[in-house]
Coordinates of C-alpha atoms (C1' of nucleotides) in Angstrom, one line a residue:
Chain A
M555 CA 115.5 31.4 -83.4
S556 CA 118.7 33.4 -83.6
Q557 CA 120.6 34.9 -80.7
E558 CA 119.8 38.2 -82.1
H559 CA 116.2 37.4 -82.1
D560 CA 116.3 36.4 -78.5
D561 CA 118.1 39.6 -77.5
A562 CA 115.7 41.8 -79.4
S563 CA 113.3 44.1 -77.7
E564 CA 109.6 43.3 -77.6
Q565 CA 109.0 45.7 -80.4
Q566 CA 111.8 44.3 -82.5
K567 CA 110.5 40.8 -82.1
I568 CA 107.1 41.9 -83.3
R569 CA 108.6 43.4 -86.4
L570 CA 110.7 40.3 -87.0
E571 CA 107.5 38.2 -86.7
K572 CA 105.8 40.5 -89.2
R573 CA 108.7 40.0 -91.6
E574 CA 108.5 36.2 -91.2
R575 CA 104.8 36.3 -91.9
I576 CA 105.1 38.5 -94.9
L577 CA 107.6 36.2 -96.4
A578 CA 105.7 33.1 -95.4
E579 CA 102.7 34.4 -97.3
G580 CA 104.8 34.7 -100.5
R581 CA 104.9 38.5 -100.4
E582 CA 108.1 40.5 -100.6
A583 CA 109.5 42.5 -97.6
Y584 CA 112.7 43.4 -99.5
P585 CA 111.9 43.4 -103.3
V586 CA 114.8 43.8 -105.7
T587 CA 112.9 46.6 -107.6
V588 CA 109.9 48.7 -106.9
P589 CA 107.6 49.9 -109.7
V590 CA 108.1 53.6 -109.0
T591 CA 106.8 56.0 -111.7
H592 CA 107.4 59.3 -109.9
S593 CA 109.5 60.6 -107.0
I594 CA 107.5 62.3 -104.2
D595 CA 109.1 65.6 -105.2
E596 CA 107.8 65.1 -108.8
V597 CA 104.3 64.5 -107.6
R598 CA 104.5 67.5 -105.3
S599 CA 105.7 69.8 -108.1
Q600 CA 103.4 68.4 -110.8
Y601 CA 100.3 68.8 -108.6
P602 CA 100.8 72.0 -106.6
E603 CA 97.2 72.7 -106.0
V604 CA 94.5 70.0 -106.2
P605 CA 91.2 71.3 -104.8
A606 CA 90.1 69.6 -101.6
G607 CA 88.2 66.5 -102.1
E608 CA 89.0 66.2 -105.8
T609 CA 91.0 63.6 -107.8
T610 CA 93.0 64.2 -110.9
G611 CA 92.4 61.0 -112.9
D612 CA 96.3 60.6 -113.0
E613 CA 97.8 57.4 -111.6
V614 CA 101.3 57.2 -110.1
T615 CA 103.5 54.9 -108.1
V616 CA 105.7 56.4 -105.5
A617 CA 107.9 55.0 -102.8
G618 CA 108.9 56.5 -99.4
R619 CA 109.3 55.9 -95.7
V620 CA 106.2 55.8 -93.5
L621 CA 106.6 58.5 -90.9
F622 CA 103.0 59.0 -89.8
V623 CA 100.1 56.6 -89.7
R624 CA 96.5 57.0 -88.8
N625 CA 94.2 54.1 -89.2
T626 CA 90.4 54.1 -88.9
G627 CA 88.1 51.3 -89.6
K628 CA 87.9 51.4 -93.3
L629 CA 90.3 54.3 -94.2
C630 CA 94.0 54.5 -93.4
F631 CA 96.3 57.6 -93.7
A632 CA 100.0 57.5 -94.0
S633 CA 102.6 60.1 -94.7
L634 CA 105.4 58.9 -97.0
R635 CA 108.6 60.8 -97.1
S636 CA 111.4 60.7 -99.6
G637 CA 115.1 61.2 -98.8
T638 CA 114.9 64.9 -99.7
G639 CA 112.4 65.4 -96.9
T640 CA 109.4 65.9 -99.2
A641 CA 106.3 64.0 -98.0
V642 CA 103.0 63.0 -99.6
Q643 CA 100.0 61.4 -98.0
A644 CA 98.8 58.0 -98.9
M645 CA 95.1 57.2 -98.3
L646 CA 94.0 53.5 -98.3
S647 CA 90.2 53.2 -98.4
L648 CA 88.3 49.9 -98.3
D649 CA 86.5 50.7 -101.6
R650 CA 89.7 51.4 -103.6
V651 CA 92.3 49.0 -102.2
G652 CA 90.0 46.1 -101.1
E653 CA 89.5 44.2 -97.9
E654 CA 92.6 42.0 -98.1
A655 CA 95.1 44.8 -98.9
L656 CA 93.6 47.1 -96.3
A657 CA 93.8 44.4 -93.6
A658 CA 97.4 43.6 -94.6
W659 CA 98.3 47.3 -94.4
K660 CA 96.9 47.6 -90.9
Q661 CA 98.5 44.4 -89.8
D662 CA 102.0 44.8 -91.3
I663 CA 102.9 48.5 -91.5
D664 CA 105.1 50.0 -88.8
L665 CA 106.5 53.5 -88.5
G666 CA 109.8 53.6 -90.4
D667 CA 108.8 51.0 -93.1
Q668 CA 109.6 51.9 -96.7
V669 CA 106.7 51.2 -99.0
W670 CA 105.5 51.8 -102.5
V671 CA 101.9 52.8 -103.3
H672 CA 100.0 53.0 -106.6
G673 CA 96.9 55.0 -107.1
E674 CA 95.2 58.2 -108.3
V675 CA 96.5 61.6 -107.3
G676 CA 94.0 63.8 -105.5
A677 CA 93.5 65.8 -102.4
S678 CA 91.8 64.8 -99.1
R679 CA 88.8 66.7 -97.8
R680 CA 91.2 68.7 -95.8
G681 CA 93.0 69.6 -99.0
E682 CA 96.2 67.6 -98.5
L683 CA 97.8 66.2 -101.6
S684 CA 97.2 62.4 -101.4
I685 CA 97.6 59.2 -103.4
F686 CA 94.3 57.3 -103.3
V687 CA 95.9 53.9 -103.1
D688 CA 94.6 50.8 -105.0
Q689 CA 97.8 48.8 -104.6
W690 CA 100.7 48.8 -102.2
G691 CA 103.8 46.8 -101.3
F692 CA 107.0 47.0 -99.2
A693 CA 110.1 48.6 -100.5
A694 CA 111.9 47.6 -97.2
K695 CA 110.5 46.4 -94.0
S696 CA 112.0 48.2 -91.0
L697 CA 112.9 46.0 -88.0
R698 CA 113.6 48.7 -85.4
P699 CA 111.3 51.2 -83.9
L700 CA 112.1 54.9 -84.5
P701 CA 112.4 57.4 -81.7
V702 CA 109.3 59.5 -80.9
A703 CA 109.0 62.3 -83.3
H704 CA 108.1 65.0 -80.8
K705 CA 111.0 64.8 -78.5
D706 CA 114.7 65.6 -79.4
M707 CA 117.0 62.6 -79.3
N708 CA 120.0 63.2 -77.1
E709 CA 123.1 64.3 -78.8
E710 CA 125.0 61.1 -78.3
T711 CA 122.3 59.0 -80.0
R712 CA 122.2 61.4 -82.8
V713 CA 125.9 61.1 -83.4
R714 CA 126.1 57.3 -82.9
Q715 CA 123.1 56.6 -85.0
R716 CA 123.3 59.3 -87.7
Y717 CA 121.0 57.2 -89.9
V718 CA 118.3 57.6 -87.4
D719 CA 119.1 61.3 -87.0
L720 CA 118.9 61.8 -90.7
I721 CA 115.5 60.1 -90.8
M722 CA 114.1 62.1 -87.9
R723 CA 115.6 65.6 -88.1
P724 CA 115.4 67.9 -91.1
E725 CA 118.3 69.8 -89.6
A726 CA 120.5 66.7 -89.9
R727 CA 119.5 66.3 -93.6
K728 CA 120.2 70.0 -94.2
M729 CA 123.6 69.8 -92.6
A730 CA 124.6 66.9 -95.0
R731 CA 123.5 69.0 -98.0
D732 CA 125.0 72.3 -96.7
R733 CA 128.4 70.7 -96.2
I734 CA 128.6 69.5 -99.7
G735 CA 127.1 72.8 -100.9
A736 CA 129.9 74.7 -99.2
L737 CA 132.6 72.3 -100.7
S738 CA 131.1 72.7 -104.1
S739 CA 131.0 76.5 -103.7
L740 CA 134.7 76.6 -102.6
R741 CA 135.7 74.4 -105.6
S742 CA 133.7 76.5 -108.1
S743 CA 135.0 79.8 -106.6
L744 CA 138.6 78.6 -106.8
S745 CA 138.1 77.2 -110.2
Q746 CA 136.7 80.5 -111.4
R747 CA 140.0 82.1 -110.2
D748 CA 142.0 79.6 -112.2
F749 CA 143.1 77.5 -109.3
L750 CA 143.8 73.8 -110.0
E751 CA 142.7 71.2 -107.6
V752 CA 145.2 68.5 -106.8
E753 CA 145.4 65.5 -104.4
T754 CA 148.6 65.0 -102.4
P755 CA 149.6 62.2 -100.0
I756 CA 147.7 61.5 -96.8
L757 CA 150.1 58.7 -95.9
Q758 CA 153.4 60.5 -95.4
T759 CA 156.9 59.4 -94.5
L760 CA 157.6 62.7 -92.6
Q761 CA 155.3 64.9 -90.7
G762 CA 155.4 68.5 -91.8
G763 CA 153.5 71.6 -92.7
A764 CA 152.2 72.3 -89.2
S765 CA 153.1 71.5 -85.7
A766 CA 150.8 68.9 -84.3
K767 CA 151.0 65.4 -83.0
P768 CA 150.5 63.0 -85.9
F769 CA 148.8 59.6 -86.0
T770 CA 151.2 56.9 -87.0
T771 CA 150.7 53.7 -88.8
H772 CA 152.8 51.0 -90.3
M773 CA 153.4 49.8 -93.8
N774 CA 154.1 46.1 -93.9
A775 CA 155.6 45.9 -97.4
Y776 CA 158.4 48.4 -96.6
N777 CA 158.4 47.6 -92.9
M778 CA 158.3 51.3 -92.1
D779 CA 156.2 53.6 -90.0
L780 CA 154.1 56.2 -91.8
F781 CA 152.3 59.3 -90.6
L782 CA 148.8 60.4 -91.5
R783 CA 149.3 63.9 -92.7
I784 CA 148.7 66.9 -90.4
A785 CA 148.8 69.3 -93.3
P786 CA 149.3 69.2 -97.1
E787 CA 151.4 72.4 -97.1
L788 CA 154.8 71.0 -98.1
F789 CA 153.3 69.0 -101.1
L790 CA 151.3 71.9 -102.3
K791 CA 154.4 74.1 -102.3
R792 CA 156.1 71.4 -104.4
C793 CA 153.3 71.9 -106.9
V794 CA 153.9 75.7 -107.0
V795 CA 157.6 75.0 -107.6
G796 CA 156.6 72.7 -110.4
G797 CA 154.6 75.5 -112.1
I798 CA 151.1 74.9 -110.8
E799 CA 150.9 78.5 -109.8
R800 CA 147.4 78.5 -108.4
V801 CA 146.8 75.2 -106.7
F802 CA 144.4 74.0 -104.0
E803 CA 143.5 70.8 -102.2
I804 CA 140.4 70.0 -100.1
N805 CA 141.0 66.9 -98.1
R806 CA 141.2 65.4 -94.6
N807 CA 143.9 66.2 -92.1
F808 CA 144.6 64.1 -89.0
R809 CA 145.8 65.4 -85.7
N810 CA 146.4 63.2 -82.7
E811 CA 145.2 65.7 -80.1
G812 CA 142.3 66.7 -77.9
A813 CA 138.7 66.6 -79.2
D814 CA 136.2 69.2 -78.2
S815 CA 133.5 71.4 -79.7
T816 CA 136.0 73.0 -82.1
H817 CA 138.5 70.2 -82.7
S818 CA 138.0 66.8 -84.4
P819 CA 140.9 64.3 -84.8
E820 CA 140.1 64.2 -88.5
F821 CA 139.0 67.4 -90.1
G822 CA 138.4 68.8 -93.6
M823 CA 140.9 71.3 -94.8
L824 CA 141.2 73.6 -97.7
E825 CA 144.7 74.9 -98.5
F826 CA 145.4 77.1 -101.5
Y827 CA 148.5 78.7 -102.9
Q828 CA 148.7 81.5 -105.3
A829 CA 152.0 82.5 -106.9
Y830 CA 152.7 86.2 -107.4
A831 CA 150.4 87.2 -104.5
D832 CA 151.1 88.0 -100.9
Y833 CA 149.2 87.4 -97.6
R834 CA 146.9 90.4 -98.1
D835 CA 145.8 89.0 -101.5
G836 CA 145.2 85.6 -99.7
A837 CA 143.1 87.3 -97.1
A838 CA 140.9 89.0 -99.7
T839 CA 140.4 85.8 -101.6
T840 CA 139.6 84.0 -98.3
R841 CA 136.9 86.6 -97.5
E842 CA 135.4 86.2 -101.0
L843 CA 135.5 82.4 -100.8
I844 CA 133.6 82.5 -97.5
Q845 CA 131.1 85.1 -98.6
E846 CA 130.4 83.1 -101.8
A847 CA 130.0 79.9 -99.7
A848 CA 127.6 81.7 -97.4
Q849 CA 125.6 82.9 -100.3
A850 CA 125.5 79.4 -101.8
V851 CA 124.6 77.7 -98.6
C852 CA 122.5 80.2 -96.7
G853 CA 121.3 82.4 -99.6
T854 CA 122.5 85.5 -97.7
L855 CA 125.5 87.0 -96.1
Q856 CA 123.4 87.7 -93.0
V857 CA 123.9 84.2 -91.7
E858 CA 121.4 82.9 -89.1
H859 CA 122.7 80.4 -86.6
V860 CA 120.7 77.7 -84.9
D861 CA 120.3 79.8 -81.8
G862 CA 118.6 82.5 -84.0
S863 CA 121.4 84.9 -83.9
I864 CA 122.3 86.8 -87.1
H865 CA 126.0 87.1 -88.2
D866 CA 126.8 89.6 -90.8
L867 CA 129.5 88.3 -93.2
S868 CA 129.1 91.0 -95.8
G869 CA 131.5 93.8 -96.9
E870 CA 135.0 94.2 -95.8
W871 CA 136.1 92.6 -92.6
D872 CA 137.9 94.1 -89.6
S873 CA 141.6 93.9 -89.9
I874 CA 143.9 94.5 -86.9
S875 CA 147.5 93.8 -86.1
L876 CA 148.6 91.4 -83.4
Y877 CA 151.0 93.7 -81.6
G878 CA 148.9 96.8 -82.2
S879 CA 145.8 95.3 -80.7
V880 CA 147.6 93.8 -77.8
S881 CA 149.4 97.1 -77.1
A882 CA 146.0 98.9 -77.0
A883 CA 144.5 96.2 -74.7
V884 CA 147.4 96.4 -72.2
G885 CA 147.8 100.2 -72.5
R886 CA 151.5 99.9 -73.3
E887 CA 153.4 99.7 -76.5
I888 CA 154.8 96.2 -77.0
S889 CA 156.8 94.8 -79.9
P890 CA 158.8 91.7 -80.8
Q891 CA 161.7 93.5 -79.0
T892 CA 159.8 93.8 -75.7
P893 CA 161.8 92.0 -73.1
R894 CA 160.4 88.7 -71.9
A895 CA 160.3 89.9 -68.3
E896 CA 158.0 92.6 -69.3
L897 CA 155.7 90.2 -71.2
E898 CA 155.6 87.9 -68.3
Q899 CA 154.7 90.7 -66.0
L900 CA 151.9 91.8 -68.4
C901 CA 150.5 88.2 -68.6
D902 CA 150.6 88.0 -64.9
S903 CA 148.8 91.3 -64.3
H904 CA 146.1 90.3 -66.8
G905 CA 145.5 86.8 -65.4
V906 CA 147.2 84.9 -68.2
D907 CA 149.0 81.8 -67.0
V908 CA 152.4 81.4 -68.5
N909 CA 154.1 78.1 -69.3
P910 CA 157.9 78.7 -68.9
D911 CA 158.5 76.6 -72.1
W912 CA 156.6 79.1 -74.3
L913 CA 158.5 81.4 -76.5
D914 CA 158.0 85.2 -76.3
G915 CA 155.7 85.3 -79.3
R916 CA 153.4 82.7 -77.7
L917 CA 152.9 85.0 -74.7
V918 CA 151.7 87.8 -77.0
E919 CA 149.3 85.4 -78.7
E920 CA 148.0 84.3 -75.3
L921 CA 147.4 88.0 -74.4
L922 CA 145.5 88.3 -77.7
E923 CA 143.3 85.3 -77.0
S924 CA 142.4 86.5 -73.6
L925 CA 142.2 90.3 -74.1
V926 CA 141.3 90.9 -77.7
T927 CA 139.6 88.1 -79.5
P928 CA 136.6 87.9 -77.1
N929 CA 135.7 91.5 -78.1
F930 CA 135.5 90.8 -81.9
T931 CA 132.1 91.7 -83.2
G932 CA 132.4 90.1 -86.6
P933 CA 134.9 88.2 -88.8
T934 CA 138.3 89.7 -88.0
F935 CA 141.8 89.2 -89.6
V936 CA 144.7 89.5 -87.1
F937 CA 147.9 90.4 -89.0
D938 CA 151.6 90.0 -88.4
Y939 CA 152.7 87.3 -86.0
P940 CA 156.1 86.8 -84.3
V941 CA 158.6 84.7 -86.2
D942 CA 159.2 82.2 -83.5
T943 CA 155.9 80.4 -83.8
S944 CA 155.8 80.4 -87.6
P945 CA 158.7 78.6 -89.4
L946 CA 157.2 78.5 -92.9
V947 CA 156.3 82.1 -93.2
R948 CA 158.3 84.9 -94.8
D949 CA 159.8 87.7 -92.7
H950 CA 157.7 90.9 -92.5
R951 CA 158.8 93.3 -95.2
E952 CA 158.8 96.3 -92.7
T953 CA 159.0 95.1 -89.1
D954 CA 161.8 93.1 -87.6
G955 CA 160.8 90.0 -85.7
L956 CA 157.5 89.6 -87.4
V957 CA 156.3 87.4 -90.2
E958 CA 153.6 88.0 -92.8
K959 CA 150.9 85.8 -91.4
W960 CA 147.3 86.4 -90.5
D961 CA 144.7 84.4 -88.6
L962 CA 141.0 84.9 -89.4
Y963 CA 138.7 84.7 -86.3
V964 CA 135.0 84.1 -86.8
D965 CA 132.7 83.5 -83.8
G966 CA 135.6 83.4 -81.5
F967 CA 137.5 80.5 -83.2
E968 CA 140.2 80.4 -85.8
L969 CA 138.6 79.8 -89.2
A970 CA 141.6 80.3 -91.5
T971 CA 145.2 81.3 -91.5
G972 CA 147.3 82.8 -94.3
Y973 CA 151.0 83.6 -95.1
S974 CA 153.2 85.3 -97.5
E975 CA 155.1 82.0 -98.0
L976 CA 158.8 81.8 -97.1
V977 CA 160.5 80.9 -100.4
D978 CA 164.2 81.5 -99.7
P979 CA 165.6 78.0 -99.4
V980 CA 168.5 79.0 -97.3
V981 CA 166.4 80.8 -94.7
Q982 CA 163.9 78.0 -94.8
R983 CA 166.6 75.5 -94.2
E984 CA 167.8 77.5 -91.2
R985 CA 164.3 77.6 -89.7
L986 CA 163.7 73.9 -90.3
V987 CA 167.1 72.9 -88.8
E988 CA 166.2 74.9 -85.8
Q989 CA 162.8 73.1 -85.6
A990 CA 164.4 69.7 -86.1
S991 CA 166.8 70.4 -83.2
R992 CA 163.7 70.9 -81.0
A993 CA 162.1 67.7 -82.4
A994 CA 164.0 65.7 -79.8
V995 CA 162.2 67.4 -77.0
D996 CA 159.0 68.6 -78.7
D997 CA 157.1 65.8 -80.6
E998 CA 155.2 68.4 -82.5
A999 CA 158.2 70.1 -84.1
M1000 CA 158.9 69.3 -87.7
P1001 CA 161.8 67.0 -88.7
L1002 CA 164.0 68.1 -91.6
D1003 CA 162.3 67.4 -94.9
E1004 CA 165.3 67.4 -97.3
D1005 CA 163.1 66.7 -100.4
F1006 CA 161.0 69.8 -99.6
L1007 CA 164.1 71.9 -99.3
A1008 CA 165.4 70.5 -102.6
A1009 CA 162.2 71.6 -104.2
L1010 CA 162.5 75.1 -102.8
E1011 CA 166.1 75.2 -104.0
H1012 CA 164.7 74.9 -107.6
G1013 CA 163.0 78.2 -107.0
M1014 CA 159.5 78.9 -105.7
P1015 CA 157.8 82.2 -106.9
P1016 CA 156.6 84.6 -104.2
S1017 CA 153.3 83.2 -103.1
A1018 CA 150.3 83.6 -100.8
G1019 CA 149.1 80.5 -98.9
V1020 CA 145.9 79.9 -97.0
G1021 CA 144.5 77.1 -94.9
M1022 CA 140.9 77.0 -93.9
G1023 CA 139.0 74.4 -91.8
I1024 CA 136.0 73.0 -93.7
D1025 CA 134.2 71.9 -90.5
R1026 CA 134.8 75.3 -89.0
L1027 CA 133.4 77.0 -92.1
L1028 CA 130.2 75.0 -91.6
M1029 CA 130.3 76.0 -87.9
A1030 CA 130.5 79.6 -88.9
L1031 CA 127.6 79.3 -91.3
T1032 CA 125.3 77.3 -89.0
G1033 CA 126.5 77.9 -85.4
L1034 CA 126.6 74.2 -84.8
G1035 CA 129.4 72.3 -82.9
I1036 CA 132.0 70.5 -85.0
R1037 CA 130.5 67.1 -84.3
E1038 CA 127.2 68.2 -85.8
T1039 CA 128.9 69.4 -89.0
I1040 CA 130.5 65.9 -89.5
L1041 CA 128.2 63.2 -90.6
F1042 CA 130.0 60.4 -88.8
P1043 CA 132.4 61.9 -86.2
L1044 CA 134.6 59.5 -84.4
V1045 CA 132.9 58.1 -81.3
K1046 CA 134.3 55.6 -78.8
P1047 CA 132.7 52.2 -79.1
L1048 CA 130.2 51.4 -76.4
Chain B
rG887 C1' 145.7 64.9 -67.8
rG888 C1' 142.5 67.3 -63.6
rG889 C1' 137.6 68.8 -61.6
rC890 C1' 132.2 68.6 -61.6
rC891 C1' 127.7 66.4 -63.5
rU892 C1' 125.3 62.3 -65.9
rC893 C1' 123.6 57.0 -67.6
rU894 C1' 116.2 54.2 -65.5
rA895 C1' 111.1 50.7 -70.8
rG896 C1' 111.8 51.3 -78.2
rC897 C1' 112.1 57.2 -77.4
rU898 C1' 111.7 61.5 -73.9
rC899 C1' 111.7 61.7 -68.8
rA900 C1' 109.9 60.8 -63.2
rA901 C1' 110.8 58.1 -58.5
rC902 C1' 111.3 63.3 -51.0
rU903 C1' 115.9 62.0 -46.3
rG904 C1' 117.7 54.1 -48.7
rG905 C1' 111.4 51.3 -48.3
rC906 C1' 106.5 47.5 -53.8
rA907 C1' 110.5 51.2 -60.5
rG908 C1' 106.3 55.0 -62.8
rA909 C1' 104.2 58.5 -66.8
rG910 C1' 103.6 60.3 -71.9
rC911 C1' 104.5 58.8 -76.7
rU912 C1' 105.6 54.1 -79.1
rG913 C1' 103.9 48.8 -79.2
rC914 C1' 99.9 45.0 -78.8
rG915 C1' 94.2 43.8 -78.9
rG916 C1' 89.4 46.3 -80.0
rA917 C1' 85.9 50.6 -82.1
rC918 C1' 85.8 54.3 -86.0
rU919 C1' 85.8 56.2 -94.2
rU920 C1' 89.0 62.4 -93.8
rU921 C1' 93.3 61.8 -89.9
rU922 C1' 97.6 65.7 -89.0
rA923 C1' 101.3 64.4 -81.7
rA924 C1' 93.3 61.9 -83.8
rU925 C1' 89.9 60.1 -80.1
rC926 C1' 87.8 56.2 -76.9
rC927 C1' 88.3 51.2 -74.3
rG928 C1' 91.7 47.4 -72.9
rU929 C1' 96.8 45.8 -72.4
rA930 C1' 102.1 44.5 -72.5
rG931 C1' 106.8 46.3 -71.9
rG932 C1' 112.7 46.8 -66.9
rU933 C1' 119.7 42.8 -65.4
rU934 C1' 117.9 51.1 -63.3
rG935 C1' 125.5 51.4 -68.1
rC936 C1' 128.9 47.0 -66.1
rG937 C1' 131.3 44.6 -61.7
rG938 C1' 131.9 44.6 -56.5
rG939 C1' 130.6 46.3 -51.4
rU940 C1' 127.5 48.3 -47.1
rU941 C1' 122.4 47.2 -45.4
rC942 C1' 116.8 43.5 -43.1
rG943 C1' 116.3 46.3 -47.7
rA944 C1' 120.1 49.9 -53.0
rG945 C1' 117.8 53.3 -59.0
rU946 C1' 119.2 56.0 -54.5
rC947 C1' 125.1 55.2 -50.2
rC948 C1' 130.6 53.5 -51.0
rC949 C1' 134.7 51.4 -54.4
rG950 C1' 136.3 50.1 -59.3
rC951 C1' 135.4 50.1 -64.7
rG952 C1' 132.9 51.9 -69.2
rG953 C1' 130.0 55.7 -72.2
rG954 C1' 128.4 60.8 -72.5
rG955 C1' 128.3 66.2 -71.2
rC956 C1' 130.4 70.8 -69.1
rC957 C1' 134.6 73.4 -67.2
rU958 C1' 139.9 73.3 -67.2
rA959 C1' 144.5 71.9 -69.4
rC960 C1' 146.7 70.8 -74.1
rC961 C1' 146.1 72.5 -79.3
rA962 C1' 150.0 77.3 -85.5

RNA sequence: GGGCCUCUAGCUCAACUGGCAGAGCUGCGGACUUUUAAUCCGUAGGUUGCGGGUUCGAGUCCCGCGGGGCCUACCA
């Protein structure tokens, strides 16, 4: 007997013994193929209404996981479910399946087993679509008990054993499908607008495109450290320089920072760049992408969250300016030229803690987060940010000290951000040199990427750029936490 | 990083101020040819997250470690 066998719970040992016995009797617990003729969904759709107590004369073989059993003396019921969540009832009666197969069923079947059954399609006396079984076998014997179906598993178990979660909870299966539904909608929406999808490096020699702490790794062949990318921005801009004037990428970014209900160390990201467009065009496209994704996933723009609340994503969205909205909230006109002492005094009087290292613009953003964003009633674009927090964005065409950048807030978190991209290579160099000088003290600042600057020096057309968190899009569509939107989020080993 | 809470049977949860670790479902044995969380009879199942300590006695109190949650901090 193996160590594993010794450590198994009582219920696991019983299942292991059943497996041994099945194999010893020359039957198969894990056959290489199963004689399936129909999926459970096909049976359901081909026989939508069989009158109670009647049979059809048609025979099928279906396979599924046993999720409900009810045995009586000479008649056994089981609910078999397919991976799509569709179920059909199997009925094993003494007169159809015979004494031996009925006894074996009662002896060997546990909740969670995957089986195939052959028999006539009909309906039970209660009118439930059923297979009247005359032959059955295992597709795969399950060796572990499932959780009870009537109580929620705790969140940790759901995350650590997503396979069990997927078996037990329709919502978990729906999330897996919704996620890929949203991705597929984004790809098709962008493709319809003539955007080309590309793939750019995840292993990078320089961190760039955002300010965040990177994960580092080591490449043995070149004996050099590499970074997992924190953003694809600098590579996608190289694409625009090269003439891919509408380009996007959907891929994973990695940031070595805190994890909470809105942050995951690896997260899905869409970035798209559109030449001959500005940040307002990018905002409009972003709204359309999200609305089309909501329509594709939820079937409506009045999106219902898991808590039952309805969130209207339709129509135009609110659009405010950072300085305008903060000025209104504090009751005093502030601008990028407002002296720091005054900003600090405003933060102080509104209960916003100030870190002395923060730049002036950061103080205004803090005021926004604490005074303005909590009052948003729907998706809201916040326009025009201070230059000192945004080194890759073009200066505002009208107001000194601002850049053409927006953030999109949905449900209180940042869902997307967009720029009129900085394309003047000389200004970009100045900004990046300034950043690089801070890299010595700030491990999130970007080092100088000479190759990126060389690309810009070849001439990049005026462009809009947008980044949107995929996980956060799913959060906005469902109301779930980020770890529920990710099939297998990182968990610490036990 | 800081604070608070939490970890008990396969699952979901109990156990008053320290005093025999329990229930429901699941499982196992039995009855039942129309069940839907069936019903009825019987029954098994525990290193109370891990390691120390206090005590006649620890699930409960103390210390350390680990997992998880919330708040906070950090986060373009």
